[in-house]
Tab-separated table of C-alpha atoms in Angstrom:
chain	number	residue	atom	x	y	z
E	1	MET	CA	-0.244	0.168	0.101
E	2	SER	CA	1.411	3.555	-1.163
E	3	TRP	CA	2.416	6.211	1.753
E	4	GLY	CA	-0.654	8.633	-0.239
E	5	ARG	CA	-3.440	5.500	0.850
E	6	LYS	CA	-2.238	5.232	4.059
E	7	LEU	CA	-2.033	9.279	4.915
E	8	VAL	CA	-5.995	9.054	3.553
E	9	ILE	CA	-6.999	6.042	6.138
E	10	LEU	CA	-4.915	7.746	9.005
E	11	VAL	CA	-6.612	11.302	8.205
E	12	PRO	CA	-10.238	9.397	10.153
E	13	PHE	CA	-8.151	7.763	12.512
E	14	VAL	CA	-6.429	10.678	13.545
E	15	TRP	CA	-9.403	12.675	14.290
E	16	LEU	CA	-10.908	10.323	16.016
E	17	ALA	CA	-8.378	10.307	18.409
E	18	ILE	CA	-8.307	13.694	18.949
E	19	PHE	CA	-11.809	14.760	19.333
E	20	PHE	CA	-13.392	11.334	20.830
E	21	PHE	CA	-10.802	8.822	22.205
E	22	ILE	CA	-8.242	11.593	24.548
E	23	PRO	CA	-10.911	13.406	25.456
E	24	PHE	CA	-12.976	10.361	26.459
E	25	LEU	CA	-9.883	9.361	28.652
E	26	VAL	CA	-9.605	12.079	30.870
E	27	VAL	CA	-13.444	12.372	31.324
E	28	PHE	CA	-12.849	8.478	32.491
E	29	LYS	CA	-9.720	9.878	34.642
E	30	ILE	CA	-12.400	12.232	36.377
E	31	SER	CA	-14.640	10.286	37.276
E	32	LEU	CA	-12.309	7.897	38.730
E	33	SER	CA	-11.146	10.926	41.478
E	34	GLU	CA	-12.480	12.097	44.795
E	35	SER	CA	-14.285	15.196	44.273
E	36	ALA	CA	-12.408	18.453	46.304
E	37	LEU	CA	-12.732	21.731	47.356
E	38	ALA	CA	-9.878	22.625	44.577
E	39	VAL	CA	-9.080	23.836	40.622
E	40	PRO	CA	-9.779	21.876	39.043
E	41	PRO	CA	-12.250	20.445	42.043
E	42	TYR	CA	-10.991	16.817	41.572
E	43	THR	CA	-7.716	15.158	43.688
E	44	PRO	CA	-5.467	14.100	41.088
E	45	LEU	CA	-5.137	9.881	40.712
E	46	ILE	CA	-1.185	9.871	41.482
E	47	ASP	CA	-0.176	11.626	44.224
E	48	TRP	CA	3.941	12.186	44.494
E	49	ASP	CA	5.168	12.308	47.460
E	50	PRO	CA	8.650	13.943	46.816
E	51	GLU	CA	10.361	13.402	50.568
E	52	SER	CA	9.921	8.967	49.973
E	53	SER	CA	9.518	9.441	46.149
E	54	TYR	CA	7.015	7.350	45.761
E	55	ALA	CA	4.115	7.429	44.558
E	56	THR	CA	0.654	6.554	45.390
E	57	ILE	CA	-2.377	5.936	42.773
E	58	LYS	CA	-6.137	6.288	44.371
E	59	LEU	CA	-9.009	4.989	42.322
E	60	ASN	CA	-12.055	5.483	43.234
E	61	LEU	CA	-14.827	3.396	42.280
E	62	ALA	CA	-17.526	4.712	44.108
E	63	ASN	CA	-19.020	7.180	41.447
E	64	PHE	CA	-19.813	3.894	39.554
E	65	LEU	CA	-20.559	1.917	42.529
E	66	TYR	CA	-23.268	5.150	43.267
E	67	ILE	CA	-24.705	5.192	39.663
E	68	LEU	CA	-25.613	1.268	40.378
E	69	GLU	CA	-26.967	1.964	43.427
E	70	ASP	CA	-29.336	5.338	43.026
E	71	SER	CA	-32.199	4.991	41.471
E	72	TYR	CA	-31.874	8.867	39.740
E	73	TYR	CA	-29.903	8.013	37.571
E	74	ILE	CA	-31.086	4.689	36.021
E	75	ASP	CA	-34.413	6.634	36.284
E	76	ALA	CA	-32.511	8.720	33.792
E	77	TYR	CA	-30.840	6.452	31.383
E	78	PHE	CA	-34.024	4.590	30.881
E	79	SER	CA	-36.173	8.363	30.232
E	80	SER	CA	-33.139	9.164	28.531
E	81	VAL	CA	-33.261	6.471	25.889
E	82	LYS	CA	-37.491	5.912	26.077
E	83	ILE	CA	-37.359	9.993	24.986
E	84	ALA	CA	-34.345	9.097	22.024
E	85	ALA	CA	-35.894	5.858	21.096
E	86	TRP	CA	-39.700	7.369	20.678
E	87	THR	CA	-37.598	10.345	18.424
E	88	THR	CA	-36.133	7.913	16.725
E	89	VAL	CA	-39.085	6.288	15.170
E	90	LEU	CA	-41.028	9.565	15.057
E	91	THR	CA	-38.579	11.361	12.419
E	92	LEU	CA	-39.066	7.977	10.638
E	93	ILE	CA	-42.179	7.727	9.837
E	94	ILE	CA	-42.046	11.486	9.028
E	95	GLY	CA	-38.134	11.742	7.108
E	96	PHE	CA	-39.294	8.465	4.854
E	97	PRO	CA	-41.965	9.654	2.804
E	98	ILE	CA	-40.193	13.205	2.949
E	99	ALA	CA	-36.724	11.197	1.308
E	100	TYR	CA	-39.207	8.835	-0.483
E	101	LEU	CA	-40.704	11.699	-2.729
E	102	ILE	CA	-37.760	13.791	-2.932
E	103	ALA	CA	-35.496	10.761	-4.429
E	104	ARG	CA	-38.990	10.825	-6.992
E	105	ALA	CA	-39.366	14.132	-7.597
E	106	GLU	CA	-37.559	15.637	-11.054
E	107	PRO	CA	-34.581	16.540	-10.724
E	108	ARG	CA	-34.370	20.049	-10.803
E	109	HIS	CA	-36.223	19.877	-7.706
E	110	ARG	CA	-34.911	17.851	-6.063
E	111	MET	CA	-31.746	20.661	-5.028
E	112	LEU	CA	-34.985	23.003	-3.862
E	113	LEU	CA	-36.365	20.367	-2.191
E	114	LEU	CA	-33.022	19.771	-0.433
E	115	SER	CA	-33.097	23.041	0.879
E	116	LEU	CA	-35.768	23.244	2.275
E	117	VAL	CA	-35.036	20.582	4.277
E	118	ILE	CA	-31.167	21.425	4.674
E	119	LEU	CA	-33.550	25.325	5.815
E	120	PRO	CA	-33.448	25.336	9.359
E	121	PHE	CA	-29.923	24.477	9.814
E	122	TRP	CA	-29.253	28.820	8.330
E	123	THR	CA	-30.804	29.909	12.159
E	124	SER	CA	-29.364	29.361	15.049
E	125	PHE	CA	-30.507	26.446	17.060
E	126	LEU	CA	-31.346	28.142	20.066
E	127	LEU	CA	-33.031	30.963	18.461
E	128	ARG	CA	-35.015	27.604	16.545
E	129	VAL	CA	-36.279	26.488	20.213
E	130	TYR	CA	-37.610	29.725	21.482
E	131	ALA	CA	-39.170	30.056	17.889
E	132	TRP	CA	-40.533	26.624	19.804
E	133	ILE	CA	-42.151	27.566	22.907
E	134	ALA	CA	-43.740	30.721	21.420
E	135	LEU	CA	-45.775	28.519	19.247
E	136	LEU	CA	-46.409	25.899	22.023
E	137	LYS	CA	-47.374	27.959	25.096
E	138	ARG	CA	-51.187	28.185	26.162
E	139	ASN	CA	-51.648	31.412	24.023
E	140	GLY	CA	-49.149	30.665	21.206
E	141	ALA	CA	-50.605	29.973	17.665
E	142	VAL	CA	-51.347	26.154	17.954
E	143	ASN	CA	-53.385	26.391	21.048
E	144	GLU	CA	-55.048	29.218	18.620
E	145	ILE	CA	-55.543	27.460	15.720
E	146	LEU	CA	-57.007	24.222	17.383
E	147	MET	CA	-59.620	26.673	18.999
E	148	SER	CA	-60.067	28.241	16.042
E	149	LEU	CA	-61.072	25.277	14.686
E	150	GLY	CA	-63.254	23.823	17.279
E	151	ILE	CA	-60.980	21.078	17.962
E	152	ILE	CA	-60.499	22.327	21.752
E	153	ASN	CA	-62.519	25.255	23.617
E	154	GLU	CA	-59.569	25.819	26.004
E	155	PRO	CA	-55.688	26.431	25.701
E	156	LEU	CA	-54.123	23.075	26.061
E	157	GLN	CA	-50.669	22.595	28.637
E	158	ILE	CA	-48.557	21.591	25.654
E	159	LEU	CA	-45.532	23.564	26.773
E	160	GLN	CA	-43.339	22.308	29.865
E	161	THR	CA	-44.582	18.946	28.940
E	162	ASN	CA	-42.508	15.381	27.873
E	163	LEU	CA	-45.016	16.452	24.628
E	164	ALA	CA	-42.906	19.445	23.894
E	165	VAL	CA	-39.605	17.276	24.236
E	166	TYR	CA	-40.954	14.899	21.417
E	167	ILE	CA	-41.613	17.827	19.420
E	168	GLY	CA	-38.928	20.173	19.460
E	169	LEU	CA	-36.579	17.018	19.184
E	170	ALA	CA	-38.114	15.024	16.531
E	171	TYR	CA	-38.380	18.932	14.581
E	172	THR	CA	-34.346	19.184	15.135
E	173	TYR	CA	-33.387	16.600	14.302
E	174	LEU	CA	-35.473	15.247	10.989
E	175	PRO	CA	-32.955	16.260	8.769
E	176	PHE	CA	-31.130	14.186	9.968
E	177	MET	CA	-32.894	11.181	9.409
E	178	ILE	CA	-33.878	12.773	5.709
E	179	LEU	CA	-30.725	12.965	4.484
E	180	PRO	CA	-29.525	8.951	4.871
E	181	LEU	CA	-32.988	7.943	3.575
E	182	TYR	CA	-32.572	10.082	-0.010
E	183	ALA	CA	-28.962	9.440	-0.108
E	184	ILE	CA	-30.197	5.786	-0.238
E	185	LEU	CA	-33.953	6.150	-2.096
E	186	GLU	CA	-32.175	8.263	-4.874
E	187	LYS	CA	-29.787	5.256	-5.728
E	188	LEU	CA	-32.565	2.705	-6.151
E	189	ASP	CA	-33.546	1.334	-9.287
E	190	GLY	CA	-36.761	1.616	-10.598
E	191	THR	CA	-37.002	-1.517	-12.174
E	192	LEU	CA	-36.627	-3.609	-9.268
E	193	LEU	CA	-39.931	-1.860	-8.496
E	194	GLU	CA	-41.660	-2.477	-11.666
E	195	ALA	CA	-40.009	-5.927	-11.363
E	196	ALA	CA	-42.383	-6.839	-8.300
E	197	GLN	CA	-45.377	-5.237	-9.563
E	198	ASP	CA	-44.995	-7.235	-13.523
E	199	LEU	CA	-44.898	-10.154	-10.342
E	200	GLY	CA	-48.642	-8.972	-9.055
E	201	ALA	CA	-46.763	-7.474	-5.525
E	202	LYS	CA	-49.432	-4.818	-4.214
E	203	PRO	CA	-47.800	-1.735	-3.321
E	204	ALA	CA	-47.874	-2.065	-0.554
E	205	GLN	CA	-45.572	-4.781	-0.556
E	206	THR	CA	-43.990	-4.224	-3.036
E	207	PHE	CA	-43.102	-1.129	-0.239
E	208	PHE	CA	-42.196	-3.485	2.778
E	209	LEU	CA	-40.353	-6.228	0.702
E	210	VAL	CA	-38.206	-4.681	-2.212
E	211	THR	CA	-38.002	-0.554	-1.034
E	212	VAL	CA	-37.704	-0.715	2.859
E	213	PRO	CA	-34.811	-3.984	2.107
E	214	LEU	CA	-33.218	-1.550	-0.029
E	215	ALA	CA	-33.410	0.868	2.170
E	216	MET	CA	-32.166	-0.464	4.396
E	217	PRO	CA	-28.480	0.780	5.578
E	218	GLY	CA	-29.869	5.032	5.136
E	219	ILE	CA	-32.812	3.199	7.901
E	220	LEU	CA	-29.451	2.619	10.347
E	221	ALA	CA	-28.013	5.372	9.590
E	222	GLY	CA	-30.588	8.328	9.871
E	223	CYS	CA	-31.858	6.235	13.418
E	224	ALA	CA	-28.381	6.258	14.368
E	225	LEU	CA	-27.761	9.755	14.320
E	226	VAL	CA	-31.156	10.961	15.560
E	227	PHE	CA	-31.025	8.743	18.346
E	228	ILE	CA	-26.955	9.164	19.601
E	229	PRO	CA	-27.656	12.625	20.159
E	230	ALA	CA	-31.000	12.671	21.363
E	231	VAL	CA	-30.007	10.534	23.974
E	232	GLY	CA	-27.594	12.938	25.609
E	233	GLU	CA	-30.162	16.124	24.575
E	234	TYR	CA	-30.370	18.486	27.338
E	235	VAL	CA	-31.700	22.626	25.686
E	236	ILE	CA	-34.151	20.792	24.112
E	237	PRO	CA	-35.570	19.216	27.732
E	238	ALA	CA	-34.594	22.169	29.519
E	239	LEU	CA	-36.174	24.911	27.668
E	240	LEU	CA	-39.060	22.533	26.135
E	241	GLY	CA	-39.605	20.164	28.909
E	242	GLY	CA	-41.309	20.219	32.856
E	243	SER	CA	-40.408	19.873	36.024
E	244	ASP	CA	-40.666	16.262	35.477
E	245	THR	CA	-39.170	15.666	32.452
E	246	LEU	CA	-35.836	13.244	33.445
E	247	MET	CA	-32.590	12.953	30.930
E	248	ILE	CA	-29.237	12.823	31.760
E	249	GLY	CA	-28.007	15.749	29.773
E	250	ARG	CA	-29.963	18.025	32.587
E	251	VAL	CA	-27.773	15.347	35.324
E	252	LEU	CA	-25.036	15.525	33.426
E	253	TRP	CA	-25.565	19.764	33.851
E	254	ASP	CA	-26.832	19.787	37.054
E	255	GLU	CA	-23.747	17.751	38.606
E	256	PHE	CA	-21.286	19.452	36.511
E	257	SER	CA	-22.396	23.056	37.073
E	258	GLN	CA	-24.780	23.347	40.539
E	259	ASN	CA	-22.892	20.594	42.244
E	260	ARG	CA	-19.498	21.046	40.720
E	261	ASP	CA	-19.498	17.365	41.218
E	262	TRP	CA	-16.828	16.555	38.003
E	263	PRO	CA	-15.979	12.785	39.218
E	264	MET	CA	-19.280	11.742	39.967
E	265	ALA	CA	-20.990	14.019	36.636
E	266	SER	CA	-17.456	11.823	34.682
E	267	ALA	CA	-19.083	8.799	36.050
E	268	VAL	CA	-22.836	9.124	34.601
E	269	ALA	CA	-20.692	11.169	31.173
E	270	THR	CA	-18.877	7.730	31.051
E	271	ILE	CA	-21.649	5.170	31.488
E	272	MET	CA	-23.889	7.020	29.088
E	273	LEU	CA	-20.213	6.882	26.024
E	274	MET	CA	-20.741	2.818	26.998
E	275	VAL	CA	-24.613	2.025	26.929
E	276	ILE	CA	-24.500	4.449	24.114
E	277	VAL	CA	-21.647	3.162	21.531
E	278	GLY	CA	-21.122	-0.131	23.232
E	279	PRO	CA	-23.865	-1.664	21.587
E	280	ILE	CA	-23.553	0.239	18.021
E	281	MET	CA	-20.273	-1.054	17.816
E	282	LEU	CA	-21.425	-5.114	18.294
E	283	MET	CA	-23.822	-4.471	15.786
E	284	ARG	CA	-21.749	-2.929	13.438
E	285	ASN	CA	-18.941	-5.819	14.193
E	286	ARG	CA	-22.001	-8.147	13.069
E	287	ALA	CA	-23.410	-6.695	10.262
E	288	GLY	CA	-19.141	-6.106	8.900
E	289	LYS	CA	-19.065	-10.416	9.395
E	290	LYS	CA	-22.217	-10.969	7.663
E	291	GLU	CA	-21.164	-8.764	4.950
E	292	VAL	CA	-17.985	-10.860	5.126
E	293	HIS	CA	-19.709	-14.500	4.712
C-alpha cells in the first residue's frame, strides 16, 4: 500500500483519536477521582511524595457504584433512552415519506426540496427552540389554531410537557433522518419496483418487501444519527420540558454546574457513552461479519 493511501486511511483515525478517544480518557480519568474543593474540583489520581520518592495511585470506584445503586440516575438513563427511541421512530415515520418524495421528484426540483430540508440549519439552534416556546405556549399559535378550528374549547398545556420535548427533538433531528434516507432512495433501481409489480405484488407489498430492505442502510444510519445525540440532549428538555422531564443531559448539567461534582458527572457520562456506543459497535461488527460471509 502506498504512503498516500496510508495517509488517507490515517486521517479519520487521527481525527477520532484527537476529538473522541483522548477526551474520553480525560473524562474517564476524572470519573476515577474524588470531588474536592479545589481548582479543578477533583483530586489527582497520582500522588507524588518527593521526600520518599513514592507515587501513590488512588482509583475511586465509588461514583460508578453509587450510580448503579441510586434509582435517580438509573431512571434518567431509561428515560433518556425511551425519549430518544420514540423520537427516532417519530422522525423515521415522518422522514421516510419526505425522503422518498424527494428521491422520486424530478431532478430539477430535488435541489429545491433538499434546500427546504436543510433550511432550518441556517438559523440558530437556540433561536429555533425559543420559536417553539412561542408556538406551544397556552396563548401560542398552536392553541389558537386548534381553538379556531373548533377542535378544542380551551388552550392545552403543551409547553413544559414530554409532548413538547418530542416535538422539539423530532423537529430538530428530522434532517438527520431525511438526508441518509434520500442518499439511499435516490440510488434505488426503479426496475426492481417495476419487476415486483409485474410479478403481481401490490404497492404495499412492493414497499415493505423491496423498498424497505434496500433502504435499510439509510434507515440504520438515520436512526443512529438521531438516537445518539437525542439521548444526551440538554437544551430542548430544559426549555420545552417540565420539571418531571428527566434526561441524562440535565443530570450532567446539574452535576457539573450546580453540584460542582465533576467526578460524578464524568462517571455518568462514561456509563452513558458505554451504553450507547457499546451496542452500536457490536451491531456494526456483526454487520461487517455478515457482509464478509
